[in-house]
Short mmCIF file of C-alpha atoms in Angstrom, two decimals:
data_model
loop_
_atom_site.label_atom_id
_atom_site.label_comp_id
_atom_site.label_asym_id
_atom_site.label_seq_id
_atom_site.Cartn_x
_atom_site.Cartn_y
_atom_site.Cartn_z
CA UNK G 10 0.00 0.00 0.00
CA UNK G 11 2.94 2.29 0.65
CA UNK G 12 3.86 1.81 -2.98
CA UNK G 13 0.49 3.11 -4.09
CA UNK G 14 0.45 5.96 -1.55
CA UNK G 15 3.82 7.07 -2.87
CA UNK G 16 2.11 7.52 -6.22
CA UNK G 17 -0.85 9.35 -4.72
CA UNK G 18 0.27 12.65 -6.19
CA UNK G 19 0.28 11.09 -9.65
CA UNK G 20 -3.22 9.76 -9.10
CA UNK G 21 -4.36 13.18 -7.94
CA UNK G 22 -2.92 14.82 -11.04
CA UNK G 23 -4.66 12.27 -13.25
CA UNK G 24 -7.95 12.71 -11.42
CA UNK G 25 -7.67 16.47 -11.60
CA UNK G 26 -7.08 16.44 -15.35
CA UNK G 27 -10.21 14.34 -15.73
CA UNK G 28 -12.52 16.05 -13.28
CA UNK G 29 -11.14 19.58 -13.61
CA UNK G 30 -12.13 20.07 -9.99
CA UNK G 31 -9.86 19.68 -6.94
CA UNK G 32 -12.55 18.46 -4.58
CA UNK G 33 -13.89 15.90 -6.99
CA UNK G 34 -10.36 14.76 -7.82
CA UNK G 35 -9.65 14.12 -4.16
CA UNK G 36 -12.91 12.17 -3.82
CA UNK G 37 -12.04 10.11 -6.85
CA UNK G 38 -8.59 9.22 -5.59
CA UNK G 39 -9.92 8.50 -2.11
CA UNK G 40 -12.42 6.05 -3.61
CA UNK G 41 -9.70 4.44 -5.68
CA UNK G 42 -7.27 4.05 -2.79
CA UNK G 43 -9.96 2.61 -0.55
CA UNK G 44 -10.83 0.13 -3.24
CA UNK G 45 -7.19 -0.81 -3.64
CA UNK G 46 -6.92 -1.18 0.12
CA UNK G 47 -9.89 -3.57 0.22
CA UNK G 48 -8.39 -5.71 -2.53
CA UNK G 49 -4.80 -5.41 -1.38
CA UNK G 50 -4.35 -9.15 -1.01
CA UNK G 51 -4.67 -9.64 -4.73
CA UNK G 52 -3.59 -6.22 -5.95
CA UNK G 53 -0.57 -5.80 -3.71
CA UNK G 54 1.22 -8.89 -4.95
CA UNK G 55 0.69 -8.01 -8.57
CA UNK G 56 3.37 -6.38 -10.64
CA UNK G 57 1.43 -3.19 -11.11
CA UNK G 58 -0.61 -2.06 -8.12
CA UNK G 59 -0.33 1.52 -9.25
CA UNK G 60 -1.70 0.56 -12.66
CA UNK G 61 -4.66 -1.04 -10.92
CA UNK G 62 -5.26 2.11 -8.88
CA UNK G 63 -5.05 4.21 -12.02
CA UNK G 64 -7.58 1.96 -13.71
CA UNK G 65 -9.94 2.34 -10.78
CA UNK G 66 -9.63 6.13 -10.98
CA UNK G 67 -10.49 6.08 -14.67
CA UNK G 68 -13.44 3.73 -14.30
CA UNK G 69 -14.81 5.56 -11.31
CA UNK G 70 -14.57 8.82 -13.21
CA UNK G 71 -16.36 7.41 -16.26
CA UNK G 72 -19.07 5.89 -14.10
CA UNK G 73 -19.49 9.14 -12.20
CA UNK G 74 -19.74 11.16 -15.38
CA UNK G 75 -22.25 8.76 -16.87
CA UNK G 76 -24.50 9.10 -13.87
CA UNK G 77 -24.11 12.83 -13.57
CA UNK G 78 -24.07 13.99 -17.12
CA UNK G 79 -27.74 13.46 -17.77
CA UNK G 80 -28.48 16.37 -15.50
CA UNK G 81 -25.24 18.21 -15.81
CA UNK G 82 -24.67 21.00 -18.22
CA UNK G 83 -21.27 21.85 -19.64
CA UNK G 84 -20.22 24.99 -17.91
CA UNK G 85 -17.26 26.90 -16.53
CA UNK G 86 -14.74 24.81 -14.69
CA UNK G 87 -13.05 25.58 -11.42
CA UNK G 88 -10.16 27.64 -12.60
CA UNK G 89 -11.08 28.70 -16.12
CA UNK G 90 -10.78 32.33 -17.04
CA UNK G 91 -13.62 34.43 -18.38
CA UNK G 92 -12.90 35.18 -22.00
CA UNK G 93 -14.18 38.10 -23.90
CA UNK G 94 -12.24 37.84 -27.10
CA UNK G 95 -10.15 35.24 -28.81
CA UNK G 96 -7.04 37.46 -28.83
CA UNK G 97 -7.11 37.46 -25.03
CA UNK G 98 -6.96 33.70 -24.78
CA UNK G 99 -3.72 31.99 -23.99
CA UNK G 100 -3.24 28.92 -26.15
CA UNK G 101 -3.18 26.58 -23.22
CA UNK G 102 -6.13 28.21 -21.49
CA UNK G 103 -8.14 27.71 -24.64
CA UNK G 104 -7.07 24.11 -24.98
CA UNK G 105 -7.99 23.49 -21.34
CA UNK G 106 -11.40 24.97 -21.94
CA UNK G 107 -11.93 22.91 -25.09
CA UNK G 108 -10.94 19.76 -23.25
CA UNK G 109 -13.78 20.47 -20.86
CA UNK G 110 -16.21 20.40 -23.75
CA UNK G 111 -15.26 16.90 -24.78
CA UNK G 112 -17.28 13.98 -23.53
CA UNK G 113 -15.89 12.03 -20.61
CA UNK G 114 -14.49 9.10 -22.51
CA UNK G 115 -12.78 11.25 -25.10
CA UNK G 116 -11.16 13.38 -22.44
CA UNK G 117 -10.05 10.31 -20.51
CA UNK G 118 -8.44 8.78 -23.59
CA UNK G 119 -6.60 11.99 -24.46
CA UNK G 120 -5.33 12.40 -20.90
CA UNK G 121 -4.07 8.82 -20.84
CA UNK G 122 -2.36 9.24 -24.17
CA UNK G 123 -0.93 12.74 -24.03
CA UNK G 124 -0.27 13.10 -20.33
CA UNK G 125 0.21 9.55 -19.06
CA UNK G 126 1.98 8.67 -22.34
CA UNK G 127 0.26 5.29 -22.56
CA UNK G 128 -0.06 3.23 -25.71
CA UNK G 129 -3.41 2.56 -27.35
CA UNK G 130 -3.27 -1.02 -26.10
CA UNK G 131 -2.68 0.13 -22.54
CA UNK G 132 -5.51 2.64 -22.81
CA UNK G 133 -7.84 -0.02 -24.17
CA UNK G 134 -7.04 -2.24 -21.21
CA UNK G 135 -7.71 0.55 -18.72
CA UNK G 136 -10.90 1.89 -20.28
CA UNK G 137 -12.21 -1.56 -21.08
CA UNK G 138 -12.78 -1.35 -24.79
CA UNK G 139 -11.21 -2.57 -28.00
CA UNK G 140 -8.10 -1.14 -29.56
CA UNK G 141 -10.07 0.08 -32.56
CA UNK G 142 -12.46 1.85 -30.23
CA UNK G 143 -9.61 3.68 -28.50
CA UNK G 144 -8.31 4.84 -31.84
CA UNK G 145 -11.75 5.90 -32.91
CA UNK G 146 -12.35 7.82 -29.70
CA UNK G 147 -8.94 9.49 -29.96
CA UNK G 148 -9.48 10.47 -33.57
CA UNK G 149 -12.88 11.95 -32.85
CA UNK G 150 -11.70 13.86 -29.82
CA UNK G 151 -8.73 15.33 -31.69
CA UNK G 152 -10.95 16.15 -34.62
CA UNK G 153 -13.31 18.00 -32.30
CA UNK G 154 -10.40 20.03 -30.97
CA UNK G 155 -8.92 20.75 -34.38
CA UNK G 156 -12.28 21.77 -35.79
CA UNK G 157 -12.95 24.37 -33.13
CA UNK G 158 -12.79 27.75 -34.86
CA UNK G 159 -11.11 29.50 -31.96
CA UNK G 160 -8.27 27.01 -31.86
CA UNK G 161 -7.94 27.02 -35.62
CA UNK G 162 -7.53 30.79 -35.58
CA UNK G 163 -4.77 30.65 -33.00
CA UNK G 164 -2.94 27.89 -34.82
CA UNK G 165 -3.04 29.86 -38.05
CA UNK G 166 -1.46 32.81 -36.33
CA UNK G 167 1.28 30.63 -34.81
CA UNK O 19 2.69 15.08 -33.17
CA UNK O 20 1.08 18.03 -34.86
CA UNK O 21 0.62 21.46 -33.34
CA UNK O 22 -2.69 20.51 -31.69
CA UNK O 23 -1.24 17.41 -30.10
CA UNK O 24 1.80 19.32 -28.89
CA UNK O 25 -0.41 22.02 -27.39
CA UNK O 26 -2.58 19.36 -25.82
CA UNK O 27 0.41 17.71 -24.19
CA UNK O 28 1.78 21.04 -22.94
CA UNK O 29 -1.63 22.04 -21.57
CA UNK O 30 -2.10 18.82 -19.65
CA UNK O 31 1.41 19.02 -18.21
CA UNK O 32 0.85 22.58 -17.09
CA UNK O 33 -2.61 21.96 -15.67
CA UNK O 34 -1.44 18.92 -13.75
CA UNK O 35 0.45 21.37 -11.60
CA UNK O 36 -2.87 22.75 -10.41
CA UNK O 37 -3.89 19.41 -8.93
CA UNK O 38 -4.47 19.20 -5.18
CA UNK O 39 -1.30 18.21 -3.32
CA UNK O 40 -2.86 15.53 -1.11
CA UNK O 41 -2.61 13.43 0.92
CA UNK O 42 -6.07 12.01 0.66
CA UNK O 43 -7.43 10.81 4.04
CA UNK O 44 -8.18 7.11 4.15
CA UNK O 45 -8.98 6.69 7.85
CA UNK O 46 -12.46 8.01 7.40
CA UNK O 47 -14.61 8.99 4.49
CA UNK O 48 -14.54 12.60 3.39
CA UNK O 49 -17.36 14.71 4.79
CA UNK O 50 -17.70 16.51 1.51
CA UNK O 51 -21.15 16.27 0.03
CA UNK O 52 -20.83 13.76 -2.74
CA UNK O 53 -22.82 12.85 -5.71
CA UNK O 54 -24.85 9.77 -5.11
CA UNK O 55 -23.66 6.82 -7.12
CA UNK O 56 -27.14 5.39 -7.21
CA UNK O 57 -29.15 5.66 -10.38
CA UNK O 58 -30.60 8.77 -11.86
CA UNK O 59 -33.87 9.91 -10.27
CA UNK O 60 -36.81 10.22 -12.63
CA UNK O 61 -37.13 13.94 -12.04
CA UNK O 62 -33.44 14.63 -12.68
CA UNK O 63 -32.24 12.65 -15.61
CA UNK O 64 -33.81 10.89 -18.51
CA UNK O 65 -32.11 8.77 -21.03
CA UNK O 66 -33.85 6.71 -23.58
CA UNK O 67 -32.03 4.33 -25.81
CA UNK O 68 -34.00 3.20 -28.77
CA UNK O 69 -32.61 0.38 -30.78
CA UNK O 70 -34.12 -0.29 -34.13
CA UNK O 71 -33.00 -2.79 -36.66
CA UNK O 72 -33.82 -3.55 -40.18
CA UNK O 73 -34.71 -7.06 -41.15
CA UNK O 74 -31.60 -9.13 -40.90
CA UNK O 75 -32.23 -11.53 -43.70
CA UNK O 76 -28.84 -12.77 -44.65
CA UNK O 77 -29.74 -14.69 -47.78
CA UNK O 78 -26.90 -17.07 -47.09
CA UNK O 79 -26.43 -20.42 -45.43
CA UNK O 80 -27.32 -20.73 -41.80
CA UNK O 81 -24.33 -20.40 -39.52
CA UNK O 82 -23.56 -23.59 -37.62
CA UNK O 83 -24.03 -23.25 -33.88
CA UNK O 84 -20.94 -22.60 -31.83
CA UNK O 85 -19.85 -25.81 -30.18
CA UNK O 86 -17.94 -24.55 -27.19
CA UNK O 87 -19.63 -24.64 -23.81
CA UNK O 88 -17.77 -21.94 -21.96
CA UNK O 89 -19.90 -19.79 -19.69
CA UNK O 90 -20.97 -16.46 -21.12
CA UNK O 91 -18.65 -13.57 -20.40
CA UNK O 92 -19.39 -11.12 -17.62
CA UNK O 93 -18.18 -7.65 -18.51
CA UNK O 94 -16.55 -5.49 -15.90
CA UNK O 95 -19.04 -2.66 -15.97
CA UNK O 96 -19.13 0.47 -13.84
CA UNK O 97 -21.64 0.45 -11.02
CA UNK O 98 -25.18 1.26 -12.14
CA UNK O 99 -24.55 0.33 -15.75
CA UNK O 100 -25.87 -2.59 -17.77
CA UNK O 101 -25.60 -3.83 -21.33
CA UNK O 102 -28.40 -3.33 -23.82
CA UNK O 103 -27.96 -5.37 -26.97
CA UNK O 104 -29.73 -5.56 -30.28
CA UNK O 105 -28.42 -7.68 -33.10
CA UNK O 106 -24.68 -7.13 -33.24
CA UNK O 107 -24.87 -3.81 -31.41
CA UNK O 108 -24.30 -3.40 -27.70
CA UNK O 109 -24.37 -0.22 -25.69
CA UNK O 110 -23.97 0.60 -22.01
CA UNK O 111 -27.03 2.16 -20.40
CA UNK O 112 -28.11 3.06 -16.86
CA UNK O 113 -29.11 -0.16 -15.14
CA UNK O 114 -32.31 1.38 -13.75
CA UNK O 115 -33.86 1.86 -17.17
CA UNK O 116 -36.71 -0.52 -17.93
CA UNK O 117 -36.79 -2.23 -21.29
CA UNK O 118 -39.83 -2.04 -23.49
CA UNK O 119 -40.18 -4.33 -26.47
CA UNK O 120 -43.66 -3.40 -27.46
CA UNK O 121 -44.13 -0.25 -29.44
CA UNK O 122 -47.83 -0.24 -28.80
CA UNK O 123 -49.87 2.19 -26.83
CA UNK O 124 -48.86 4.89 -24.45
CA UNK O 125 -45.84 7.12 -24.07
CA UNK O 126 -42.33 5.75 -23.72
CA UNK O 127 -40.36 7.22 -20.89
CA UNK O 128 -36.90 6.59 -19.45
CA UNK O 129 -36.66 3.29 -21.15
CA UNK O 130 -34.61 1.13 -23.41
CA UNK O 131 -36.87 0.52 -26.37
CA UNK O 132 -35.93 -2.52 -28.45
CA UNK O 133 -38.11 -2.99 -31.49
CA UNK O 134 -39.19 -6.63 -31.34
CA UNK O 135 -41.01 -6.44 -34.64
CA UNK O 136 -44.47 -6.37 -33.12
CA UNK O 137 -45.36 -2.77 -33.78
CA UNK O 138 -47.32 -3.58 -36.88
CA UNK O 139 -49.65 -5.62 -34.73
CA UNK O 140 -50.56 -2.70 -32.53
CA UNK O 141 -53.99 -1.12 -32.83
CA UNK O 142 -52.36 2.12 -31.75
CA UNK O 143 -48.73 2.97 -32.24
CA UNK O 144 -47.13 5.86 -30.49
CA UNK O 145 -45.39 7.86 -33.13
CA UNK O 146 -43.89 10.72 -31.27
CA UNK O 147 -42.01 11.49 -28.11
CA UNK O 148 -43.68 13.25 -25.23
CA UNK O 149 -42.86 16.86 -24.69
CA UNK O 150 -42.94 16.89 -20.92
CA UNK O 151 -39.85 18.54 -19.47
CA UNK O 152 -37.23 16.03 -18.49
CA UNK O 153 -39.10 13.13 -20.05
CA UNK O 154 -38.17 11.67 -23.40
CA UNK O 155 -40.38 9.17 -25.17
CA UNK O 156 -39.29 7.36 -28.28
CA UNK O 157 -41.04 4.89 -30.50
CA UNK O 158 -40.44 3.46 -33.92
CA UNK O 159 -42.51 1.20 -36.11
CA UNK O 160 -40.72 -1.88 -37.39
CA UNK O 161 -37.71 -0.98 -39.48
CA UNK O 162 -39.18 1.80 -41.54
CA UNK O 163 -40.20 4.64 -39.30
CA UNK O 164 -38.32 6.30 -36.53
CA UNK O 165 -38.47 9.88 -35.29
CA UNK O 166 -34.68 9.86 -35.43
CA UNK O 167 -34.76 9.44 -39.20
CA UNK O 168 -35.37 13.17 -39.60
CA UNK O 169 -32.06 14.09 -37.97
CA UNK O 170 -29.45 15.04 -40.59
CA UNK O 171 -26.60 12.59 -40.39
CA UNK O 172 -22.96 12.69 -41.41
CA UNK O 173 -20.53 9.89 -42.12
CA UNK O 174 -18.72 8.70 -39.05
CA UNK O 175 -16.67 5.84 -37.78
CA UNK O 176 -18.07 4.07 -34.77
CA UNK O 177 -16.28 1.15 -33.18
CA UNK O 178 -14.05 1.07 -36.21
CA UNK O 179 -16.95 0.66 -38.62
CA UNK O 180 -18.57 2.88 -41.21
CA UNK O 181 -21.58 4.59 -39.74
CA UNK O 182 -23.63 7.75 -39.91
CA UNK O 183 -24.24 10.03 -36.96
CA UNK O 184 -26.33 13.10 -36.27
CA UNK O 185 -27.58 15.33 -33.49
CA UNK O 186 -30.56 17.58 -32.90
CA UNK O 187 -31.69 19.75 -30.02
CA UNK O 188 -35.28 20.18 -28.91
CA UNK O 189 -36.46 18.67 -32.16
CA UNK O 190 -40.23 18.47 -32.48
CA UNK O 191 -41.35 14.91 -32.08
CA UNK O 192 -38.26 13.87 -30.13
CA UNK O 193 -38.87 15.78 -26.92
CA UNK O 194 -36.86 18.39 -25.08
CA UNK O 195 -33.12 17.86 -24.86
CA UNK O 196 -30.44 16.60 -27.15
CA UNK O 197 -31.02 13.67 -29.48
CA UNK O 198 -28.23 11.73 -31.06
CA UNK O 199 -28.46 8.88 -33.51
CA UNK O 200 -25.99 6.42 -34.98
CA UNK O 201 -26.84 4.17 -37.89
CA UNK O 202 -24.78 1.33 -39.35
CA UNK O 203 -25.51 0.91 -43.06
CA UNK O 204 -23.99 -2.57 -43.19
CA UNK O 205 -26.53 -4.18 -40.87
CA UNK O 206 -29.23 -1.54 -40.68
CA UNK O 207 -29.01 -1.10 -36.92
CA UNK O 208 -29.99 2.34 -35.63
CA UNK O 209 -29.26 3.49 -32.09
CA UNK O 210 -30.91 6.68 -30.85
CA UNK O 211 -30.43 8.46 -27.55
CA UNK O 212 -32.33 11.44 -26.15
CA UNK O 213 -31.11 13.06 -22.96
CA UNK O 214 -30.93 16.51 -21.38
CA UNK O 215 -27.35 17.14 -22.51
CA UNK O 216 -25.04 16.35 -25.41
CA UNK O 217 -22.55 14.92 -22.97
CA UNK O 218 -25.13 12.45 -21.69
CA UNK O 219 -25.97 11.44 -25.25
CA UNK O 220 -22.34 10.96 -26.21
CA UNK O 221 -21.53 9.10 -23.01
CA UNK O 222 -23.90 6.41 -24.19
CA UNK O 223 -23.24 6.51 -27.93
CA UNK O 224 -19.49 6.28 -27.25
CA UNK O 225 -20.00 2.85 -25.69
CA UNK O 226 -21.40 1.28 -28.87
CA UNK O 227 -19.70 -1.98 -29.74
CA UNK O 228 -20.45 -4.10 -32.79
CA UNK O 229 -19.66 -7.78 -32.39
CA UNK O 230 -21.14 -11.17 -33.27
CA UNK O 231 -21.28 -12.01 -29.56
CA UNK O 232 -22.15 -9.38 -26.97
CA UNK O 233 -20.33 -8.80 -23.68
CA UNK O 234 -22.76 -11.11 -21.85
CA UNK O 235 -22.06 -13.96 -24.26
CA UNK O 236 -25.30 -13.67 -26.26
CA UNK O 237 -24.82 -14.29 -29.96
CA UNK O 238 -26.28 -11.71 -32.30
CA UNK O 239 -28.25 -14.44 -34.06
CA UNK O 240 -30.08 -17.43 -32.60
CA UNK O 241 -28.42 -19.80 -35.06
CA UNK O 242 -25.03 -18.90 -33.59
CA UNK O 243 -26.08 -19.10 -29.95
CA UNK O 244 -23.62 -20.99 -27.78
CA UNK O 245 -24.51 -24.63 -27.20
CA UNK O 246 -24.02 -26.60 -24.00
CA UNK O 247 -24.19 -30.25 -23.03
CA UNK O 248 -27.71 -31.60 -22.44
CA UNK O 249 -29.10 -31.22 -18.93
CA UNK O 250 -30.59 -33.90 -16.69
CA UNK O 251 -33.73 -35.69 -17.80
CA UNK O 252 -35.47 -35.61 -14.43
CA UNK O 253 -35.02 -31.93 -13.69
CA UNK O 254 -34.96 -29.00 -16.06
CA UNK O 255 -32.50 -26.82 -14.10
CA UNK O 256 -30.23 -28.12 -11.30
CA UNK O 257 -30.80 -25.82 -8.40
CA UNK O 258 -27.31 -24.65 -7.43
CA UNK O 259 -26.74 -22.20 -10.28
CA UNK O 260 -24.66 -19.18 -9.27
CA UNK O 261 -26.14 -16.92 -11.91
CA UNK O 262 -27.81 -16.78 -15.28
CA UNK O 263 -27.89 -14.86 -18.53
CA UNK O 264 -31.00 -14.42 -20.63
CA UNK O 265 -30.61 -13.92 -24.39
CA UNK O 266 -33.83 -13.01 -26.18
CA UNK O 267 -34.33 -13.49 -29.89
CA UNK O 268 -37.13 -11.82 -31.79
CA UNK O 269 -39.91 -12.74 -34.12
CA UNK O 270 -41.41 -11.34 -37.28
CA UNK O 271 -39.07 -8.83 -38.86
CA UNK O 272 -36.60 -9.50 -36.05
CA UNK O 273 -36.83 -13.28 -36.24
CA UNK O 274 -33.71 -14.93 -34.91
CA UNK O 275 -32.13 -11.61 -34.03
CA UNK O 276 -30.93 -10.72 -30.55
CA UNK O 277 -33.37 -8.20 -29.13
CA UNK O 278 -32.25 -8.19 -25.50
CA UNK O 279 -29.77 -9.69 -23.06
CA UNK O 280 -29.87 -9.62 -19.28
CA UNK O 281 -27.98 -10.98 -16.33
CA UNK O 282 -29.67 -12.50 -13.30
CA UNK O 283 -28.10 -12.39 -9.86
CA UNK O 284 -28.13 -15.48 -7.60
CA UNK O 285 -31.47 -14.73 -5.88
CA UNK O 286 -33.23 -14.05 -9.17
CA UNK O 287 -31.60 -17.12 -10.68
CA UNK O 288 -32.91 -19.23 -7.82
CA UNK O 289 -36.39 -17.82 -8.26
CA UNK O 290 -36.36 -18.55 -11.97
CA UNK O 291 -34.99 -22.04 -11.36
CA UNK O 292 -37.79 -22.86 -8.95
CA UNK O 293 -40.42 -21.60 -11.37
CA UNK O 294 -38.99 -23.57 -14.31
CA UNK O 295 -38.66 -26.77 -12.29
CA UNK O 296 -42.31 -26.50 -11.29
CA UNK O 297 -43.31 -27.07 -14.92
CA UNK O 298 -43.98 -30.55 -16.20
CA UNK O 299 -43.84 -32.13 -19.63
CA UNK O 300 -46.92 -31.38 -21.67
CA UNK O 301 -49.41 -34.02 -20.55
CA UNK O 302 -51.37 -33.66 -23.73
CA UNK O 303 -48.51 -34.33 -26.12
CA UNK O 304 -50.96 -33.44 -28.81
CA UNK O 305 -50.89 -31.15 -31.78
CA UNK O 306 -52.21 -27.86 -30.50
CA UNK O 307 -52.80 -26.75 -34.09
CA UNK O 308 -54.19 -23.43 -35.05
CA UNK O 309 -52.40 -20.55 -36.64
CA UNK O 310 -49.16 -20.11 -34.77
CA UNK O 311 -49.03 -16.72 -33.18
CA UNK O 312 -45.82 -14.72 -33.33
CA UNK O 313 -43.46 -15.74 -30.58
CA UNK O 314 -39.87 -15.30 -29.61
CA UNK O 315 -37.04 -17.44 -28.28
CA UNK O 316 -35.51 -17.17 -24.85
CA UNK O 317 -32.08 -18.76 -24.45
CA UNK O 318 -31.13 -19.05 -20.79
CA UNK O 319 -27.60 -19.87 -19.67
CA UNK O 320 -27.29 -21.05 -16.08
CA UNK O 321 -23.76 -20.95 -14.65
CA UNK O 322 -22.58 -23.29 -11.92
CA UNK O 323 -19.80 -23.09 -9.33
CA UNK O 324 -17.84 -25.85 -11.07
CA UNK O 325 -17.65 -23.70 -14.20
CA UNK O 326 -20.22 -25.64 -16.19
CA UNK O 327 -23.08 -24.07 -18.10
CA UNK O 328 -26.59 -25.32 -18.71
CA UNK O 329 -28.58 -24.00 -21.63
CA UNK O 330 -32.37 -23.91 -21.49
CA UNK O 331 -34.15 -22.82 -24.65
CA UNK O 332 -37.65 -21.41 -24.37
CA UNK O 333 -39.97 -21.12 -27.34
CA UNK O 334 -42.44 -18.46 -26.32
CA UNK O 335 -45.72 -18.57 -28.18
CA UNK O 336 -49.10 -16.99 -27.82
CA UNK O 337 -50.80 -20.03 -26.29
CA UNK O 338 -48.01 -22.32 -25.19
CA UNK O 339 -44.46 -21.87 -24.03
CA UNK O 340 -42.03 -24.76 -23.94
CA UNK O 341 -38.62 -25.00 -22.33
CA UNK O 342 -35.98 -27.64 -22.96
CA UNK O 343 -32.53 -28.54 -21.71
CA UNK O 344 -32.24 -31.03 -24.57
CA UNK O 345 -33.04 -33.96 -22.27
CA UNK O 346 -36.23 -32.68 -20.70
CA UNK O 347 -38.93 -30.51 -22.26
CA UNK O 348 -41.68 -28.88 -20.21
CA UNK O 349 -44.73 -26.85 -21.10
CA UNK O 350 -46.29 -23.70 -19.73
CA UNK O 351 -49.75 -22.48 -20.69
CA UNK O 352 -49.87 -19.46 -18.43
CA UNK O 353 -46.93 -17.33 -19.59
CA UNK O 354 -45.86 -17.24 -15.96
CA UNK O 355 -42.20 -17.79 -16.78
CA UNK O 356 -42.17 -15.02 -19.37
CA UNK O 357 -43.82 -12.67 -16.92
CA UNK O 358 -41.38 -13.63 -14.18
CA UNK O 359 -38.42 -13.09 -16.49
CA UNK O 360 -39.81 -9.74 -17.55
CA UNK O 361 -40.07 -8.69 -13.92
CA UNK O 362 -36.63 -9.99 -12.98
CA UNK O 363 -35.01 -8.28 -15.95
CA UNK O 364 -36.87 -5.01 -15.57
CA UNK O 365 -38.93 -5.21 -18.72
CA UNK O 366 -42.40 -4.12 -19.56
#
C-alpha cells in the first residue's frame, strides 16, 4: 500500500485532469485508494498495483460522469478564465477549456495518451474497450479540438 | 505530433500542476457532500435508448451453432450500468432503465426501447415522443419509421466501422433535450439516444460496440447461440446455479435476431430455477394446431460453481411456451415464466 500511496500525487494529477475540480479529484482518488486497500491481497502482490489504482480512478470517473451527465450541463470549470475575445486567450487556457467540452471518454483517452503517455493497447485495457475503439475515440476527440474555430484561428497565427 | 497534439500535451502538463497536493485521508470517508452513485432519479435525468433494426435476412447459409460450452462472459461494468444489446450492437445504459419491447400504446419514458417487430400488430402505435420537461419518449414502427430518421446525419466511424451520426436539439417529435443517432448501413441497426445534454448522449453513444457475440455472451443471431451439453432428464435446471444470462431473440421482422440480453443475480436465478422446475412435460402431447401466433425465443444460460453451463431454450408462443434442456422438455400455458423473467429483468 505504501507503494500506491507514494504515487498518490500522480493519481491526484490524473484525477484532476479528468474532473477539472480539486474536490472531486480528491474524492475520486480516495475512492480508488480505498478500493485498492480492500483488494490489497490480490492487488498488492501483482506487478502493477499503481496501474490497478489508475484503472480504478479512470473507471470511477467514467461511471461518475455517466450518472451525472444526464443532469449536468457543460459549464465553466473551477479555474477557467472568463474570455471576452479570442485574442485574449492563452493557447493553453483555450485548450484546457476545449478539453472540458469533450465527452468524458474522449477526455479520458486523451489524458491517458498525451499526459500519461500510454499506448493505445494500454488505454484499451484501462478503459475496457477494444483497440479500434480507443483509436476511434482518440481520432474523434482530436478532430473535435482541431475543428474548433477558436483554436484554428490561433494555430493559423502561430 | 502536430501542433494541436503538442499544445494538448503542454496544456495537460501545465494543468497537472494545479492538482491538489494531497494526501487524501483514508482513515475516514470525506465529509464533503458527494454525488450519489445510485441511479438517476426520474425527475433529474432521462435517457432513452431506442434500438431499431432492419430485417436481418442474410440470404446465405445458416451459420452452424458454436460448439464450445464456456460460460458467457461477464463484462466489468461500472456500477449502475448494464448492457443493452440488439443484433450485433451493444451499448452501455443506466441499469435502472426498464426495457420495453412493445411499441404499442402509451408514451415511452426513461426506457430502453428494443423494437421486437411487433409494432405492426398494434392497434395504436405511439409515433412521437412526449414533450414533458425532463421526459423523453421514443417509438419506432418496425424498421421503416423512426423519429430519429429526420435528424441530418454525417458519415462517421463508430467502433471502427462505417456509420452515420447526427444530433438535434429540442427537435419536435423527439422531446426536449439533445437527441443523437448512430446508424450502421452494413446491418441496418440504428441506435438513438435522447437526454438533457449532449454529454449524456455521447456518453452512451461512445460505448457502442459491434460484435457477433455481446459482452454477456449472447450471440447476435439465434443460429449462432452458444450450445451446452444436455441437462438432466429428471429436472430442467439443477438448483445450485450461481447466476444466469437471458438472451432473447425476436420474431417477425426480427426473427432470430438478438433483441435483449440480461444478467440475473443469484437470488433471481434461484427464483427462476424454482419456477422452471415446477413445470412438467406437456401431458397432452398433442398437436395444438391453429395458426401459430408470433413468438420469440428465450435462451437461458445457467452458470454453476464448477464452471459448467446449462442452456435452457424457451420457445415463447401466444398459447403455449415450452422450455428444454435437450433432455427434458416442459410446457407452460400461463406465460408465468415469461412474466417472471420480464419482472426480474426489468422489462415491460
